[in-house]
Amino acid sequence: MPRYVDHDARRREVADIAAKLIAQVGVERLTVRELAKAAGYSTAIVSHYFSDKRQLLLFTYREAALNAQARVNEVLENSPEDLEGCLGALLPCNEERRREWHVWFAFWGMAIGDPEFAEEQRRRMRGSLKLIQTVLERMAKKGLIAGDADFELLASQFLTVLNGMAVQVGFDPDDWPEARQRKMLKRAVDQILRDA
Amino acid sequence: MPRYVDHDARRREVADIAAKLIAQVGVERLTVRELAKAAGYSTAIVSHYFSDKRQLLLFTYREAALNAQARVNEVLENSPEDLEGCLGALLPCNEERRREWHVWFAFWGMAIGDPEFAEEQRRRMRGSLKLIQTVLERMAKKGLIAGDADFELLASQFLTVLNGMAVQVGFDPDDWPEARQRKMLKRAVDQILRDA
């Protein structure tokens, strides 16, 4: 047995199980007690990491965001101007990513009427917009789009496409195999960039 | 005093107060008891209309959808091919409509892990897609778009734009005055229809 518990790893492990539980039983029925049972820990241990449900959901949300960010970073390391690749890395086209979106939908639902959560979501969205703008500026430098394009407007359009598709896919996954998602994304990117 | 209570009207009245409460305190803290207090009825009366929170949220969701539908119908009665008008009637550009979207976000959050809610949401989205397709078919008959356009794909794109914008606006309303929403919608509609 290890002498020291890796608390960060355990917190992440518990958050991962929380994400699965949200997809299975819903955020309404997710409790620290239920989570402890699913994770095989005592309620006391889980309570040590998450004092209440809000803290649990907040951490789970941030974990999902970190995972998503890591995938986007990987795309950008290889090709710093690959906007479609970035957005594609966030599409809910497999189990893991659908779970991320489930966590986000659950969080959005909780953020209504919860100023702290709403602020977190706003900050996160603005961060995404900024990242998309950075990629667009790189594209402009390479001459792939016009240097005087309205990067802010374009970034908003791309975030719209991503969130809007994810809502449709999230509640109708059978209708949205990966190929359809990618085709739709490509089409939207082409249409939006044609004006840039 | 009226001899007979208009139960439908009272149910709608209570659902309207529920929608306001969701925006104020969040779906997590919305309870039949809390709602009764806000509505000025006894818990027993509210429980008569809504046996539990799920029934309450389902009814509130459907009421919001009916109100939205009524606005879209009004647009279509005057101009049956006005796609941008239909979508515009759903933008979260005033208090009432932002509240509708708040109810929808709350419902989406609850629908994760709740098969009955998820099915309701899926049915509702497919209904929206069908309505958009109908408008597109009318546009094709009038020669406004090509008769062999992929109506299903186009409808998906339009629903994507609407949902995606609403998410951005919903959590960042200060950044999205009505004029910006309408400008962005017009731009997206033009871009999408250019290929149709």
Coordinates of C-alpha atoms in Angstrom, one line a residue:
Chain A
M1 CA 0.0 0.0 0.0
P2 CA 1.3 3.5 -0.8
R3 CA 2.2 5.5 2.2
Y4 CA 0.9 8.7 0.8
V5 CA -2.3 9.1 -1.1
D6 CA -2.1 11.0 -4.4
H7 CA -5.0 13.4 -3.6
D8 CA -5.0 15.1 -7.0
A9 CA -5.2 11.8 -8.8
R10 CA -7.9 10.6 -6.5
R11 CA -9.9 13.8 -6.9
R12 CA -9.7 13.5 -10.7
E13 CA -10.7 9.8 -10.5
V14 CA -13.7 10.7 -8.4
A15 CA -14.6 13.6 -10.8
D16 CA -14.4 11.1 -13.7
I17 CA -16.9 8.8 -12.0
A18 CA -19.1 11.8 -11.3
A19 CA -19.1 12.6 -15.0
K20 CA -20.2 9.1 -15.8
L21 CA -22.9 9.2 -13.1
I22 CA -24.3 12.5 -14.5
A23 CA -24.7 10.8 -17.9
Q24 CA -26.4 7.8 -16.3
V25 CA -28.7 9.1 -13.5
G26 CA -28.7 12.9 -14.1
V27 CA -27.4 15.8 -12.1
E28 CA -30.5 15.9 -10.0
R29 CA -29.8 12.5 -8.5
L30 CA -26.1 13.0 -8.2
T31 CA -25.1 13.3 -4.6
V32 CA -21.9 13.0 -2.7
R33 CA -23.3 9.9 -1.1
E34 CA -24.3 8.3 -4.4
L35 CA -20.9 9.2 -5.8
A36 CA -19.0 7.7 -2.9
K37 CA -20.9 4.4 -3.5
A38 CA -20.1 4.4 -7.2
A39 CA -16.4 5.2 -6.5
G40 CA -16.1 2.6 -3.7
Y41 CA -15.0 5.2 -1.2
S42 CA -16.6 6.2 2.1
T43 CA -18.8 9.3 2.0
A44 CA -16.2 10.9 4.4
I45 CA -13.4 10.5 1.9
V46 CA -15.4 12.0 -1.0
S47 CA -16.6 14.8 1.3
H48 CA -13.0 15.5 2.0
Y49 CA -12.5 16.3 -1.7
F50 CA -15.8 17.9 -2.4
S51 CA -17.7 19.7 0.4
D52 CA -21.0 19.8 -1.6
K53 CA -22.6 19.1 -4.9
R54 CA -21.8 22.5 -6.3
Q55 CA -18.1 22.0 -5.6
L56 CA -18.3 18.6 -7.2
L57 CA -20.0 19.8 -10.3
L58 CA -17.6 22.8 -10.6
F59 CA -14.6 20.5 -10.4
T60 CA -16.1 18.0 -12.8
Y61 CA -16.8 20.8 -15.2
R62 CA -13.3 22.1 -15.1
E63 CA -11.8 18.6 -15.5
A64 CA -13.9 18.1 -18.7
A65 CA -12.7 21.6 -19.9
L66 CA -9.1 20.6 -19.2
N67 CA -9.4 17.4 -21.2
A68 CA -11.0 19.3 -24.1
Q69 CA -8.3 21.9 -23.9
A70 CA -5.6 19.3 -24.0
R71 CA -7.0 17.9 -27.3
V72 CA -7.2 21.3 -28.8
N73 CA -3.6 22.1 -27.8
E74 CA -2.4 18.8 -29.4
V75 CA -4.0 19.9 -32.7
L76 CA -2.4 23.4 -32.5
E77 CA 1.0 22.0 -31.7
N78 CA 1.0 20.2 -34.9
S79 CA -0.7 22.8 -37.0
P80 CA -1.1 26.2 -35.4
E81 CA -3.6 27.4 -38.0
D82 CA -5.9 24.4 -38.1
L83 CA -9.2 26.0 -37.0
E84 CA -11.3 23.1 -38.3
G85 CA -9.1 20.7 -36.5
C86 CA -9.6 22.6 -33.2
L87 CA -13.3 22.6 -33.5
G88 CA -13.3 19.0 -34.7
A89 CA -11.4 18.0 -31.5
L90 CA -14.5 19.2 -29.5
L91 CA -17.2 17.5 -31.5
P92 CA -19.2 15.0 -29.4
C93 CA -18.3 12.1 -31.8
N94 CA -17.3 9.5 -29.2
E95 CA -18.4 8.3 -25.8
E96 CA -15.7 10.3 -23.9
R97 CA -16.6 13.6 -25.6
R98 CA -20.3 13.0 -25.4
R99 CA -19.8 12.7 -21.6
E100 CA -17.9 16.0 -21.6
W101 CA -20.8 17.7 -23.3
H102 CA -23.2 16.0 -20.9
V103 CA -21.3 17.6 -18.0
W104 CA -21.5 20.9 -19.8
F105 CA -25.2 20.7 -20.4
A106 CA -25.7 19.8 -16.7
F107 CA -23.6 22.7 -15.7
W108 CA -25.4 25.1 -18.0
G109 CA -28.7 24.0 -16.4
M110 CA -27.3 24.6 -12.9
A111 CA -25.7 27.9 -14.0
I112 CA -29.2 29.4 -14.6
G113 CA -30.0 31.2 -11.3
D114 CA -26.4 30.6 -10.0
P115 CA -24.3 33.7 -10.5
E116 CA -21.0 32.0 -9.7
F117 CA -21.6 29.2 -12.1
A118 CA -22.9 31.6 -14.7
E119 CA -19.7 33.7 -14.3
E120 CA -17.5 30.5 -14.7
Q121 CA -19.4 29.7 -17.9
R122 CA -19.1 33.2 -19.2
R123 CA -15.3 33.3 -18.5
R124 CA -14.9 29.9 -20.2
M125 CA -16.8 31.0 -23.3
R126 CA -14.8 34.2 -23.6
G127 CA -11.6 32.1 -23.3
S128 CA -12.8 29.9 -26.2
L129 CA -13.6 33.0 -28.3
K130 CA -10.1 34.4 -27.6
L131 CA -8.5 31.1 -28.6
I132 CA -10.4 31.0 -31.8
Q133 CA -9.4 34.6 -32.5
T134 CA -5.8 33.7 -32.0
V135 CA -6.0 30.9 -34.6
L136 CA -7.8 33.3 -37.0
E137 CA -5.0 35.9 -36.6
R138 CA -2.4 33.2 -37.4
M139 CA -4.5 32.3 -40.5
A140 CA -4.5 35.9 -41.5
K141 CA -0.7 36.2 -41.1
K142 CA -0.3 33.2 -43.4
G143 CA -2.6 34.8 -45.9
L144 CA -5.3 32.2 -45.5
I145 CA -7.9 34.8 -44.6
A146 CA -8.0 38.6 -45.0
G147 CA -5.9 40.6 -42.6
D148 CA -8.8 43.0 -42.0
A149 CA -11.4 40.3 -41.3
D150 CA -13.6 40.8 -38.2
F151 CA -11.9 38.2 -36.0
E152 CA -14.3 38.8 -33.1
L153 CA -17.4 38.3 -35.2
L154 CA -15.9 35.2 -36.9
A155 CA -14.9 33.7 -33.6
S156 CA -18.5 34.1 -32.4
Q157 CA -19.8 32.4 -35.4
F158 CA -17.5 29.4 -34.9
L159 CA -18.4 29.0 -31.3
T160 CA -22.1 29.2 -32.3
V161 CA -21.6 26.4 -34.8
L162 CA -19.8 24.2 -32.2
N163 CA -22.3 24.7 -29.3
G164 CA -25.3 24.5 -31.6
M165 CA -24.2 21.3 -33.2
A166 CA -23.4 19.8 -29.8
V167 CA -26.9 20.5 -28.6
Q168 CA -28.4 18.7 -31.6
V169 CA -26.0 15.8 -31.4
G170 CA -26.3 15.6 -27.6
F171 CA -30.0 14.9 -27.7
D172 CA -30.1 13.0 -31.0
P173 CA -26.9 11.0 -31.2
D174 CA -28.3 8.2 -33.4
D175 CA -29.0 10.8 -36.0
W176 CA -25.5 12.2 -35.9
P177 CA -22.7 9.7 -36.6
E178 CA -19.2 11.1 -36.7
A179 CA -19.1 11.5 -40.5
R180 CA -22.2 13.7 -40.4
Q181 CA -20.8 15.9 -37.7
R182 CA -17.5 16.4 -39.6
K183 CA -19.3 17.1 -42.9
M184 CA -21.5 19.7 -41.2
L185 CA -18.6 21.3 -39.5
K186 CA -16.6 21.5 -42.7
R187 CA -19.5 23.0 -44.5
A188 CA -20.0 25.7 -41.8
V189 CA -16.3 26.5 -41.7
D190 CA -16.1 26.9 -45.4
Q191 CA -19.2 29.1 -45.5
I192 CA -18.1 31.3 -42.7
L193 CA -14.5 31.7 -44.0
R194 CA -15.7 32.5 -47.5
D195 CA -16.6 36.0 -46.2
A196 CA -13.3 36.4 -44.3
Chain B
M1 CA -65.5 35.1 -6.1
P2 CA -65.8 32.9 -9.1
R3 CA -67.6 29.6 -8.4
Y4 CA -65.4 27.5 -10.6
V5 CA -61.6 27.8 -10.7
D6 CA -60.1 27.9 -14.2
H7 CA -57.6 25.2 -13.6
D8 CA -55.8 25.6 -16.9
A9 CA -55.3 29.3 -16.4
R10 CA -54.0 28.7 -12.9
R11 CA -51.7 26.0 -14.0
R12 CA -50.2 28.3 -16.6
E13 CA -50.0 31.1 -14.1
V14 CA -48.0 28.8 -11.7
A15 CA -45.8 27.6 -14.5
D16 CA -45.0 31.2 -15.4
I17 CA -44.0 31.9 -11.8
A18 CA -41.9 28.7 -12.0
A19 CA -40.1 30.0 -15.1
K20 CA -39.2 33.3 -13.2
L21 CA -38.0 31.3 -10.2
I22 CA -35.8 29.1 -12.3
A23 CA -34.1 32.3 -13.7
Q24 CA -33.7 33.7 -10.1
V25 CA -32.8 30.8 -7.9
G26 CA -32.0 28.0 -10.3
V27 CA -33.6 24.7 -11.0
E28 CA -31.7 23.0 -8.2
R29 CA -33.5 25.2 -5.6
L30 CA -36.9 25.2 -7.3
T31 CA -39.3 23.0 -5.2
V32 CA -43.1 22.7 -5.2
R33 CA -43.0 24.3 -1.7
E34 CA -40.9 27.3 -2.9
L35 CA -43.1 27.7 -5.9
A36 CA -46.3 27.7 -3.7
K37 CA -44.8 30.4 -1.6
A38 CA -43.9 32.6 -4.6
A39 CA -47.3 32.1 -6.2
G40 CA -49.2 32.8 -3.0
Y41 CA -51.0 29.4 -3.0
S42 CA -50.8 26.6 -0.5
T43 CA -48.4 23.7 -1.2
A44 CA -51.5 21.5 -1.5
I45 CA -52.9 23.6 -4.3
V46 CA -49.7 23.6 -6.3
S47 CA -49.2 19.9 -5.6
H48 CA -52.7 19.4 -7.1
Y49 CA -51.3 20.7 -10.4
F50 CA -47.8 19.3 -10.3
S51 CA -47.2 16.1 -8.4
D52 CA -43.4 16.6 -8.4
K53 CA -40.6 18.8 -9.7
R54 CA -40.2 16.8 -12.9
Q55 CA -43.9 17.3 -13.8
L56 CA -43.5 21.0 -12.9
L57 CA -40.4 21.4 -15.1
L58 CA -42.0 19.4 -18.0
F59 CA -45.1 21.6 -18.0
T60 CA -43.0 24.8 -17.7
Y61 CA -40.8 23.6 -20.6
R62 CA -43.9 22.9 -22.7
E63 CA -45.5 26.3 -21.9
A64 CA -42.3 28.1 -22.9
A65 CA -42.3 26.0 -26.2
L66 CA -46.0 27.0 -26.8
N67 CA -45.3 30.7 -26.4
A68 CA -42.3 30.4 -28.7
Q69 CA -44.4 28.5 -31.3
A70 CA -47.1 31.1 -31.1
R71 CA -44.6 33.8 -32.1
V72 CA -43.3 31.8 -35.0
N73 CA -46.9 31.1 -36.2
E74 CA -47.6 34.8 -36.1
V75 CA -44.6 35.4 -38.4
L76 CA -45.6 32.7 -40.8
E77 CA -49.2 33.8 -41.0
N78 CA -48.0 37.1 -42.4
S79 CA -45.2 35.8 -44.5
P80 CA -45.1 32.1 -44.9
E81 CA -41.5 32.1 -46.4
D82 CA -39.9 34.3 -43.8
L83 CA -37.3 32.0 -42.4
E84 CA -35.2 34.8 -40.9
G85 CA -38.3 36.1 -39.2
C86 CA -39.1 32.7 -37.7
L87 CA -35.6 32.4 -36.2
G88 CA -35.6 36.0 -35.2
A89 CA -38.8 35.4 -33.2
L90 CA -36.9 32.9 -31.1
L91 CA -33.8 35.0 -30.3
P92 CA -33.2 35.7 -26.6
C93 CA -33.4 39.5 -27.2
N94 CA -35.8 40.5 -24.4
E95 CA -36.6 39.5 -20.8
E96 CA -39.4 37.2 -21.7
R97 CA -37.5 35.2 -24.3
R98 CA -34.3 35.0 -22.2
R99 CA -36.6 33.4 -19.6
E100 CA -37.8 30.9 -22.1
W101 CA -34.2 30.0 -22.9
H102 CA -33.3 29.8 -19.3
V103 CA -36.1 27.2 -18.9
W104 CA -34.7 25.3 -21.9
F105 CA -31.2 25.3 -20.5
A106 CA -32.5 24.1 -17.2
F107 CA -34.5 21.4 -18.9
W108 CA -31.4 20.3 -21.0
G109 CA -29.5 20.0 -17.8
M110 CA -32.1 17.8 -16.3
A111 CA -32.6 15.8 -19.5
I112 CA -29.0 14.4 -19.2
G113 CA -29.6 11.1 -17.5
D114 CA -33.4 11.4 -17.7
P115 CA -34.6 9.3 -20.7
E116 CA -38.1 10.7 -20.7
F117 CA -36.9 14.3 -20.7
A118 CA -34.3 13.5 -23.3
E119 CA -37.0 12.0 -25.5
E120 CA -39.1 15.1 -25.1
Q121 CA -36.2 17.3 -26.1
R122 CA -35.4 15.1 -29.1
R123 CA -39.0 15.2 -30.3
R124 CA -39.1 19.0 -29.8
M125 CA -35.9 19.4 -31.8
R126 CA -37.1 17.2 -34.6
G127 CA -40.4 19.2 -34.7
S128 CA -38.3 22.4 -35.1
L129 CA -36.3 20.8 -37.9
K130 CA -39.5 19.8 -39.7
L131 CA -40.9 23.3 -39.4
I132 CA -37.8 24.9 -40.8
Q133 CA -37.9 22.4 -43.7
T134 CA -41.4 23.3 -44.4
V135 CA -40.5 27.0 -44.7
L136 CA -37.5 26.1 -46.9
E137 CA -39.8 24.1 -49.2
R138 CA -42.0 27.1 -49.5
M139 CA -39.0 29.2 -50.4
A140 CA -38.0 26.7 -53.1
K141 CA -41.5 26.8 -54.6
K142 CA -41.3 30.6 -54.8
G143 CA -37.9 30.2 -56.5
L144 CA -36.1 31.9 -53.5
I145 CA -33.8 28.9 -53.2
A146 CA -33.0 25.9 -55.4
G147 CA -35.6 23.2 -55.6
D148 CA -33.0 20.5 -55.2
A149 CA -31.4 22.0 -52.1
D150 CA -30.8 19.6 -49.2
F151 CA -33.6 20.8 -47.0
E152 CA -32.7 18.5 -44.2
L153 CA -29.1 19.7 -44.0
L154 CA -30.1 23.3 -44.3
A155 CA -32.7 22.9 -41.5
S156 CA -30.0 21.4 -39.2
Q157 CA -27.7 24.3 -40.0
F158 CA -30.3 26.9 -39.1
L159 CA -31.2 25.1 -35.8
T160 CA -27.5 25.0 -35.0
V161 CA -27.2 28.7 -35.5
L162 CA -30.2 29.4 -33.3
N163 CA -29.2 27.1 -30.4
G164 CA -25.6 28.1 -30.6
M165 CA -26.3 31.8 -30.5
A166 CA -28.8 31.3 -27.6
V167 CA -26.1 29.6 -25.5
Q168 CA -23.6 32.5 -26.1
V169 CA -26.3 35.1 -25.5
G170 CA -27.7 33.3 -22.5
F171 CA -24.5 33.4 -20.5
D172 CA -23.2 36.7 -21.9
P173 CA -26.3 38.9 -22.4
D174 CA -24.4 42.2 -21.8
D175 CA -22.2 41.4 -24.8
W176 CA -25.2 40.6 -27.0
P177 CA -27.7 43.5 -27.4
E178 CA -30.6 42.8 -29.8
A179 CA -28.9 44.5 -32.8
R180 CA -25.9 42.3 -32.5
Q181 CA -28.1 39.1 -32.4
R182 CA -30.1 40.2 -35.4
K183 CA -26.9 41.1 -37.4
M184 CA -25.3 37.8 -36.6
L185 CA -28.5 35.9 -37.5
K186 CA -28.8 37.7 -40.8
R187 CA -25.2 37.0 -41.7
A188 CA -25.6 33.3 -40.9
V189 CA -28.8 33.0 -42.9
D190 CA -27.2 34.7 -45.9
Q191 CA -24.1 32.5 -45.7
I192 CA -26.1 29.3 -45.4
L193 CA -28.6 30.2 -48.2
R194 CA -25.9 31.2 -50.6
D195 CA -25.2 27.5 -51.1
A196 CA -28.9 26.6 -51.4

